[in-house]
């Protein structure tokens, strides 16, 4: 059964619980009930009720008579009130929706976009019951072990330039992984991020177009953070950040880093700085200069050396007969 419960957060519309979490997080010691009650202009009983609500969703909060409340541990969840702590973005994540176990965050984001939710709105889930990958594949989404996140974008971009949305997101995920773990992550055309030559993240970009313009785009990322070997089918060439670093990686820190970096990188795209994005992508690429096999969506196979991207972000292959072939979509594997 898909889960319909959701929690919504807007920077300018914090709930009382969001505010209590933020006060407790920014305080190194105890905060008295009286102090919190005054800040929030509510009664001490109301503070106590909110604290109990927070405990019920997994916050460990110590309460001592005469001293007050102290946050011992945040739950390992991507609740909007946690993701938004210290988040200073201009566009991305100004509004965050959180679901526990929806069918797919891309589908939820799509419904929200149809209802007119603004550009930059983010949808996050702890698990997905019907996570989708490209080309009709399933995206396994074990609870609390990955980042399953979709963003609503409304770029004024020619539909031929839409591959740039995926390129821009791939750069962003790669930079966030490098910054938070020190791992050498690489982008792989068209929509993957690799670590140790294995897939650690996939990107699913879906468009609503009208005539020659994009109504909106939903960009979804599925990032394997703390998955174990047993979470993947044995024949899948996939890895997780935990498997690569040998330690648990904070999904919260990674999510915040991703949102900050996407805010910057998407701004470049909106300013039309395509060549900058392309150069950045090429620097982080594991595909260029290598011999690859491309299988297009129509089932055609091409083999050759990946030489670069064209102005629309499509992959260029130098075939053995010296001709250049432009690949617009499908799957690419290193030979
Ligand atoms: C792929 O590699 O084929 C793309 C995988 C994309 C998975 C993410 S998880 C969040 C968002 N919701 C979905 O149903 N899919 C994307």
Short mmCIF file of C-alpha atoms and ligand atoms in Angstrom, two decimals:
data_model
loop_
_atom_site.label_atom_id
_atom_site.label_comp_id
_atom_site.label_asym_id
_atom_site.label_seq_id
_atom_site.Cartn_x
_atom_site.Cartn_y
_atom_site.Cartn_z
CA UNK A 1 0.00 0.00 0.00
CA UNK A 2 1.54 3.34 -0.94
CA UNK A 3 1.89 5.69 1.97
CA UNK A 4 0.03 8.97 1.72
CA UNK A 5 1.16 10.58 4.96
CA UNK A 6 3.34 13.54 4.30
CA UNK A 7 5.00 16.35 6.12
CA UNK A 8 5.51 19.62 4.42
CA UNK A 9 8.01 22.26 5.29
CA UNK A 10 8.46 25.78 3.96
CA UNK A 11 11.31 28.05 5.02
CA UNK A 12 8.85 30.77 5.90
CA UNK A 13 6.25 28.49 7.48
CA UNK A 14 7.98 26.49 10.23
CA UNK A 15 5.80 24.34 12.46
CA UNK A 16 6.26 24.64 16.22
CA UNK A 17 8.00 21.25 16.20
CA UNK A 18 10.36 22.38 13.41
CA UNK A 19 11.22 25.42 15.51
CA UNK A 20 11.80 23.38 18.68
CA UNK A 21 14.13 21.04 16.73
CA UNK A 22 16.05 24.02 15.42
CA UNK A 23 16.37 25.63 18.90
CA UNK A 24 17.51 22.35 20.44
CA UNK A 25 19.97 21.68 17.62
CA UNK A 26 21.57 25.10 17.87
CA UNK A 27 21.88 24.92 21.66
CA UNK A 28 24.84 23.07 23.17
CA UNK A 29 23.21 22.49 26.57
CA UNK A 30 19.75 22.39 28.11
CA UNK A 31 16.91 24.70 27.12
CA UNK A 32 14.24 25.23 29.74
CA UNK A 33 10.58 24.67 28.91
CA UNK A 34 9.98 28.28 29.94
CA UNK A 35 12.60 29.58 27.50
CA UNK A 36 11.16 27.57 24.59
CA UNK A 37 7.61 28.55 25.54
CA UNK A 38 8.55 32.25 25.51
CA UNK A 39 10.35 32.02 22.16
CA UNK A 40 7.40 30.28 20.56
CA UNK A 41 4.72 32.22 22.46
CA UNK A 42 3.03 29.03 23.61
CA UNK A 43 2.40 27.44 27.02
CA UNK A 44 4.87 25.09 28.74
CA UNK A 45 2.28 22.33 28.43
CA UNK A 46 2.20 22.89 24.68
CA UNK A 47 6.03 22.65 24.61
CA UNK A 48 5.82 19.38 26.52
CA UNK A 49 3.24 18.04 24.02
CA UNK A 50 5.42 19.00 21.05
CA UNK A 51 8.47 17.39 22.68
CA UNK A 52 6.47 14.16 23.06
CA UNK A 53 5.48 14.32 19.38
CA UNK A 54 9.16 14.64 18.48
CA UNK A 55 10.09 11.69 20.69
CA UNK A 56 7.38 9.65 18.96
CA UNK A 57 9.07 10.17 15.55
CA UNK A 58 12.47 9.08 16.87
CA UNK A 59 14.14 12.12 18.45
CA UNK A 60 16.00 11.26 21.65
CA UNK A 61 15.42 14.24 23.93
CA UNK A 62 16.54 14.24 27.54
CA UNK A 63 14.28 16.16 29.95
CA UNK A 64 15.56 17.02 33.42
CA UNK A 65 13.64 18.88 36.12
CA UNK A 66 15.05 22.43 36.69
CA UNK A 67 17.28 22.16 33.60
CA UNK A 68 14.90 21.53 30.73
CA UNK A 69 15.38 19.75 27.45
CA UNK A 70 18.51 18.60 25.60
CA UNK A 71 18.68 16.98 22.18
CA UNK A 72 20.66 13.76 22.49
CA UNK A 73 20.18 12.36 19.01
CA UNK A 74 18.25 13.21 15.88
CA UNK A 75 16.47 10.32 14.19
CA UNK A 76 18.17 8.91 11.14
CA UNK A 77 15.54 10.42 8.90
CA UNK A 78 15.34 13.10 6.27
CA UNK A 79 12.58 15.07 7.95
CA UNK A 80 12.30 18.54 6.41
CA UNK A 81 12.94 20.24 9.77
CA UNK A 82 16.32 18.47 9.87
CA UNK A 83 17.25 18.83 6.20
CA UNK A 84 16.56 22.55 6.34
CA UNK A 85 18.88 23.30 9.26
CA UNK A 86 21.57 25.61 7.91
CA UNK A 87 20.16 25.35 4.39
CA UNK A 88 20.83 28.66 2.68
CA UNK A 89 19.61 28.17 -0.87
CA UNK A 90 17.95 30.69 -3.17
CA UNK A 91 15.63 28.32 -4.99
CA UNK A 92 16.17 24.63 -4.32
CA UNK A 93 14.46 23.24 -1.20
CA UNK A 94 12.56 26.39 -0.24
CA UNK A 95 9.66 24.03 0.11
CA UNK A 96 10.26 20.40 1.08
CA UNK A 97 7.72 17.57 1.14
CA UNK A 98 8.55 14.43 3.07
CA UNK A 99 6.83 11.05 2.67
CA UNK A 100 7.56 7.91 4.59
CA UNK A 101 6.92 5.26 1.93
CA UNK A 102 5.33 6.69 -1.21
CA UNK A 103 5.14 4.83 -4.51
CA UNK A 104 7.71 7.09 -6.19
CA UNK A 105 8.97 10.57 -5.31
CA UNK A 106 8.96 11.41 -9.03
CA UNK A 107 5.23 10.61 -9.17
CA UNK A 108 4.52 12.68 -6.04
CA UNK A 109 6.55 15.56 -7.42
CA UNK A 110 4.66 15.30 -10.71
CA UNK A 111 1.27 15.61 -8.94
CA UNK A 112 2.58 18.58 -6.96
CA UNK A 113 3.94 20.24 -10.11
CA UNK A 114 0.54 19.79 -11.83
CA UNK A 115 -1.03 21.57 -8.84
CA UNK A 116 1.31 24.49 -9.44
CA UNK A 117 3.98 23.94 -6.77
CA UNK A 118 6.89 26.30 -7.47
CA UNK A 119 10.24 25.58 -9.02
CA UNK A 120 12.73 24.24 -6.50
CA UNK A 121 10.17 22.23 -4.50
CA UNK A 122 11.79 19.05 -3.20
CA UNK A 123 10.12 15.70 -2.43
CA UNK A 124 12.00 13.27 -0.18
CA UNK A 125 11.11 9.74 0.93
CA UNK A 126 12.53 7.30 3.48
CA UNK A 127 11.62 4.38 1.20
CA UNK A 128 9.66 3.89 -2.03
CA UNK A 129 7.19 1.11 -2.77
CA UNK A 130 7.45 1.57 -6.55
CA UNK A 131 10.71 3.43 -7.20
CA UNK A 132 11.29 3.77 -10.94
CA UNK A 133 14.46 3.81 -12.99
CA UNK A 134 15.00 4.65 -16.65
CA UNK A 135 13.65 2.45 -19.42
CA UNK A 136 10.93 0.90 -17.25
CA UNK A 137 13.34 -0.50 -14.66
CA UNK A 138 12.65 -0.83 -10.95
CA UNK A 139 14.67 1.27 -8.48
CA UNK A 140 15.16 -0.66 -5.26
CA UNK A 141 14.59 1.72 -2.38
CA UNK A 142 15.31 0.08 1.00
CA UNK A 143 14.15 2.11 4.00
CA UNK A 144 16.59 4.62 5.42
CA UNK A 145 19.52 3.34 3.36
CA UNK A 146 19.39 5.69 0.41
CA UNK A 147 18.43 9.16 -0.68
CA UNK A 148 15.26 9.11 -2.78
CA UNK A 149 14.63 12.67 -3.78
CA UNK A 150 12.91 14.55 -6.62
CA UNK A 151 13.01 18.22 -7.51
CA UNK A 152 10.46 20.23 -9.48
CA UNK A 153 12.16 22.50 -12.02
CA UNK A 154 10.57 24.95 -14.42
CA UNK A 155 13.45 26.00 -16.68
CA UNK A 156 12.93 28.13 -19.75
CA UNK A 157 15.05 25.80 -21.82
CA UNK A 158 14.65 24.57 -25.37
CA UNK A 159 13.50 20.91 -25.15
CA UNK A 160 16.63 19.94 -27.15
CA UNK A 161 18.75 21.15 -24.22
CA UNK A 162 16.97 18.98 -21.64
CA UNK A 163 19.90 16.53 -21.34
CA UNK A 164 21.59 19.39 -19.49
CA UNK A 165 19.18 18.90 -16.59
CA UNK A 166 20.56 15.40 -16.08
CA UNK A 167 24.17 16.47 -16.68
CA UNK A 168 23.80 19.28 -14.16
CA UNK A 169 22.29 16.90 -11.59
CA UNK A 170 24.98 14.28 -12.19
CA UNK A 171 27.72 16.85 -11.57
CA UNK A 172 25.93 17.90 -8.40
CA UNK A 173 25.61 14.38 -6.98
CA UNK A 174 29.27 13.69 -7.83
CA UNK A 175 30.46 16.85 -6.11
CA UNK A 176 28.31 16.14 -3.03
CA UNK A 177 29.70 12.60 -2.73
CA UNK A 178 33.27 13.88 -3.08
CA UNK A 179 32.69 16.64 -0.51
CA UNK A 180 31.00 14.43 2.10
CA UNK A 181 33.04 11.24 1.75
CA UNK A 182 36.28 12.06 -0.07
CA UNK A 183 35.50 9.22 -2.50
CA UNK A 184 36.47 9.62 -6.16
CA UNK A 185 33.02 9.67 -7.76
CA UNK A 186 32.60 10.06 -11.53
CA UNK A 187 29.74 10.89 -13.88
CA UNK A 188 28.82 8.35 -16.53
CA UNK A 189 26.71 9.39 -19.49
CA UNK A 190 23.78 9.73 -19.53
CA UNK A 191 22.47 9.49 -15.99
CA UNK A 192 24.76 7.59 -13.65
CA UNK A 193 27.27 8.38 -10.96
CA UNK A 194 29.93 5.74 -10.35
CA UNK A 195 32.35 4.90 -7.58
CA UNK A 196 34.97 2.18 -8.22
CA UNK A 197 33.37 1.70 -11.67
CA UNK A 198 30.08 0.67 -10.04
CA UNK A 199 26.79 2.54 -10.03
CA UNK A 200 26.11 4.44 -6.83
CA UNK A 201 23.42 6.82 -8.10
CA UNK A 202 20.89 6.97 -10.93
CA UNK A 203 19.02 10.00 -12.18
CA UNK A 204 15.54 9.95 -13.70
CA UNK A 205 14.55 13.14 -15.52
CA UNK A 206 10.93 13.34 -16.65
CA UNK A 207 9.37 16.19 -18.59
CA UNK A 208 5.99 17.73 -19.13
CA UNK A 209 6.24 19.56 -22.44
CA UNK A 210 3.84 21.65 -24.46
CA UNK A 211 4.48 22.62 -28.08
CA UNK A 212 8.11 23.71 -28.03
CA UNK A 213 8.49 24.48 -24.36
CA UNK A 214 9.03 22.67 -21.08
CA UNK A 215 6.13 23.05 -18.67
CA UNK A 216 8.11 21.51 -15.89
CA UNK A 217 10.74 18.85 -15.31
CA UNK A 218 10.99 16.38 -12.46
CA UNK A 219 14.55 15.34 -11.70
CA UNK A 220 14.78 12.34 -9.38
CA UNK A 221 17.91 10.92 -7.79
CA UNK A 222 18.32 7.53 -6.19
CA UNK A 223 21.58 7.44 -4.23
CA UNK A 224 22.79 4.26 -2.51
CA UNK A 225 24.14 5.57 0.77
CA UNK A 226 24.19 2.91 3.48
CA UNK A 227 23.06 -0.14 1.49
CA UNK A 228 24.67 -3.52 2.21
CA UNK A 229 25.76 -6.00 -0.46
CA UNK A 230 22.63 -8.03 0.34
CA UNK A 231 20.42 -5.07 -0.66
CA UNK A 232 21.45 -5.49 -4.30
CA UNK A 233 20.68 -8.40 -6.64
CA UNK A 234 23.89 -10.40 -7.15
CA UNK A 235 24.05 -9.65 -10.90
CA UNK A 236 23.88 -5.86 -10.41
CA UNK A 237 27.09 -3.83 -10.77
CA UNK A 238 26.12 -1.48 -7.97
CA UNK A 239 27.72 -0.18 -4.81
CA UNK A 240 26.93 2.15 -1.92
CA UNK A 241 28.91 4.83 -0.12
CA UNK A 242 28.98 2.65 2.99
CA UNK A 243 30.46 -0.27 1.07
CA UNK A 244 33.12 2.03 -0.43
CA UNK A 245 34.08 3.92 2.73
CA UNK A 246 33.57 1.12 5.25
CA UNK A 247 31.48 3.38 7.49
CA UNK A 248 27.96 4.79 7.75
CA UNK A 249 27.54 7.99 5.78
CA UNK A 250 25.16 10.71 7.00
CA UNK A 251 22.20 10.92 4.61
CA UNK A 252 21.30 14.24 6.18
CA UNK A 253 24.67 15.87 5.51
CA UNK A 254 24.70 14.49 1.96
CA UNK A 255 21.17 15.72 1.25
CA UNK A 256 22.00 19.23 2.48
CA UNK A 257 25.19 19.27 0.44
CA UNK A 258 23.31 18.10 -2.67
CA UNK A 259 20.66 20.83 -2.29
CA UNK A 260 23.28 23.58 -1.81
CA UNK A 261 25.32 22.45 -4.80
CA UNK A 262 22.23 22.03 -6.99
CA UNK A 263 21.19 25.57 -6.13
CA UNK A 264 24.53 26.80 -7.57
CA UNK A 265 24.72 24.47 -10.55
CA UNK A 266 21.11 25.00 -11.61
CA UNK A 267 21.65 28.77 -11.46
CA UNK A 268 24.44 28.29 -14.06
CA UNK A 269 21.98 26.43 -16.28
CA UNK A 270 19.36 29.16 -15.92
CA UNK A 271 22.00 31.71 -16.92
CA UNK A 272 22.67 29.69 -20.10
CA UNK A 273 26.23 28.74 -19.09
CA UNK A 274 26.08 25.48 -21.03
CA UNK A 275 29.75 25.33 -21.93
CA UNK A 276 30.74 25.74 -18.25
CA UNK A 277 28.45 22.86 -17.28
CA UNK A 278 29.80 20.74 -20.11
CA UNK A 279 33.43 21.40 -19.16
CA UNK A 280 32.67 20.57 -15.54
CA UNK A 281 30.93 17.35 -16.59
CA UNK A 282 33.87 16.37 -18.83
CA UNK A 283 36.31 16.89 -15.94
CA UNK A 284 34.26 14.50 -13.78
CA UNK A 285 33.59 11.99 -16.52
CA UNK A 286 34.56 8.34 -16.54
CA UNK A 287 33.24 7.85 -20.09
CA UNK A 288 35.25 10.22 -22.27
CA UNK A 289 38.32 8.78 -24.00
CA UNK A 290 37.14 5.22 -23.30
CA UNK A 291 35.89 2.58 -25.66
CA UNK A 292 32.18 2.08 -25.05
CA UNK A 293 29.17 0.23 -26.31
CA UNK A 294 25.98 2.25 -26.69
CA UNK A 295 22.59 0.62 -26.89
CA UNK A 296 19.99 3.15 -28.01
CA UNK A 297 16.35 3.15 -26.89
CA UNK A 298 15.37 1.88 -30.36
CA UNK A 299 17.60 -1.17 -29.84
CA UNK A 300 20.47 -0.09 -32.14
CA UNK A 301 24.03 -0.87 -30.95
CA UNK A 302 27.08 1.28 -31.55
CA UNK A 303 30.68 0.69 -30.51
CA UNK A 304 33.47 3.26 -30.50
CA UNK A 305 35.49 5.73 -28.46
CA UNK A 306 33.51 8.37 -26.54
CA UNK A 307 35.03 11.69 -27.62
CA UNK A 308 32.81 14.30 -26.00
CA UNK A 309 29.38 15.89 -25.88
CA UNK A 310 27.63 18.01 -28.49
CA UNK A 311 25.95 21.35 -27.73
CA UNK A 312 22.75 19.58 -26.63
CA UNK A 313 24.58 17.29 -24.20
CA UNK A 314 24.38 14.20 -26.45
CA UNK A 315 27.30 11.76 -26.43
CA UNK A 316 29.65 11.67 -29.44
CA UNK A 317 31.25 8.37 -30.44
CA UNK A 318 34.13 7.95 -32.90
CA UNK A 319 33.29 4.72 -34.69
CA UNK A 320 35.95 2.35 -36.03
CA UNK A 321 35.28 3.62 -39.58
CA UNK A 322 36.27 7.13 -38.43
CA UNK A 323 32.71 8.51 -38.57
CA UNK A 324 31.19 10.31 -35.58
CA UNK A 325 27.91 8.99 -34.19
CA UNK A 326 25.68 11.12 -31.96
CA UNK A 327 23.96 9.15 -29.17
CA UNK A 328 20.82 10.82 -27.86
CA UNK A 329 19.76 8.27 -25.24
CA UNK A 330 19.91 4.66 -24.09
CA UNK A 331 22.54 2.75 -22.16
CA UNK A 332 26.31 3.10 -22.40
CA UNK A 333 28.77 0.57 -20.99
CA UNK A 334 32.54 0.62 -20.89
CA UNK A 335 34.17 -2.16 -22.86
C1 LIG B 1 18.14 5.02 -13.20
O1 LIG B 1 19.32 4.84 -12.96
O2 LIG B 1 17.54 4.30 -14.00
C2 LIG B 1 17.42 6.17 -12.54
C3 LIG B 1 17.03 5.85 -11.13
C4 LIG B 1 16.30 6.99 -10.45
C5 LIG B 1 15.75 6.60 -9.10
C6 LIG B 1 15.16 7.76 -8.38
S1 LIG B 1 14.77 7.42 -6.69
C7 LIG B 1 13.94 8.93 -6.55
C8 LIG B 1 13.14 9.11 -7.82
N1 LIG B 1 11.88 8.42 -7.72
C9 LIG B 1 11.79 7.39 -8.56
O3 LIG B 1 10.83 6.61 -8.66
N2 LIG B 1 12.92 7.31 -9.28
C10 LIG B 1 13.86 8.34 -8.94
#
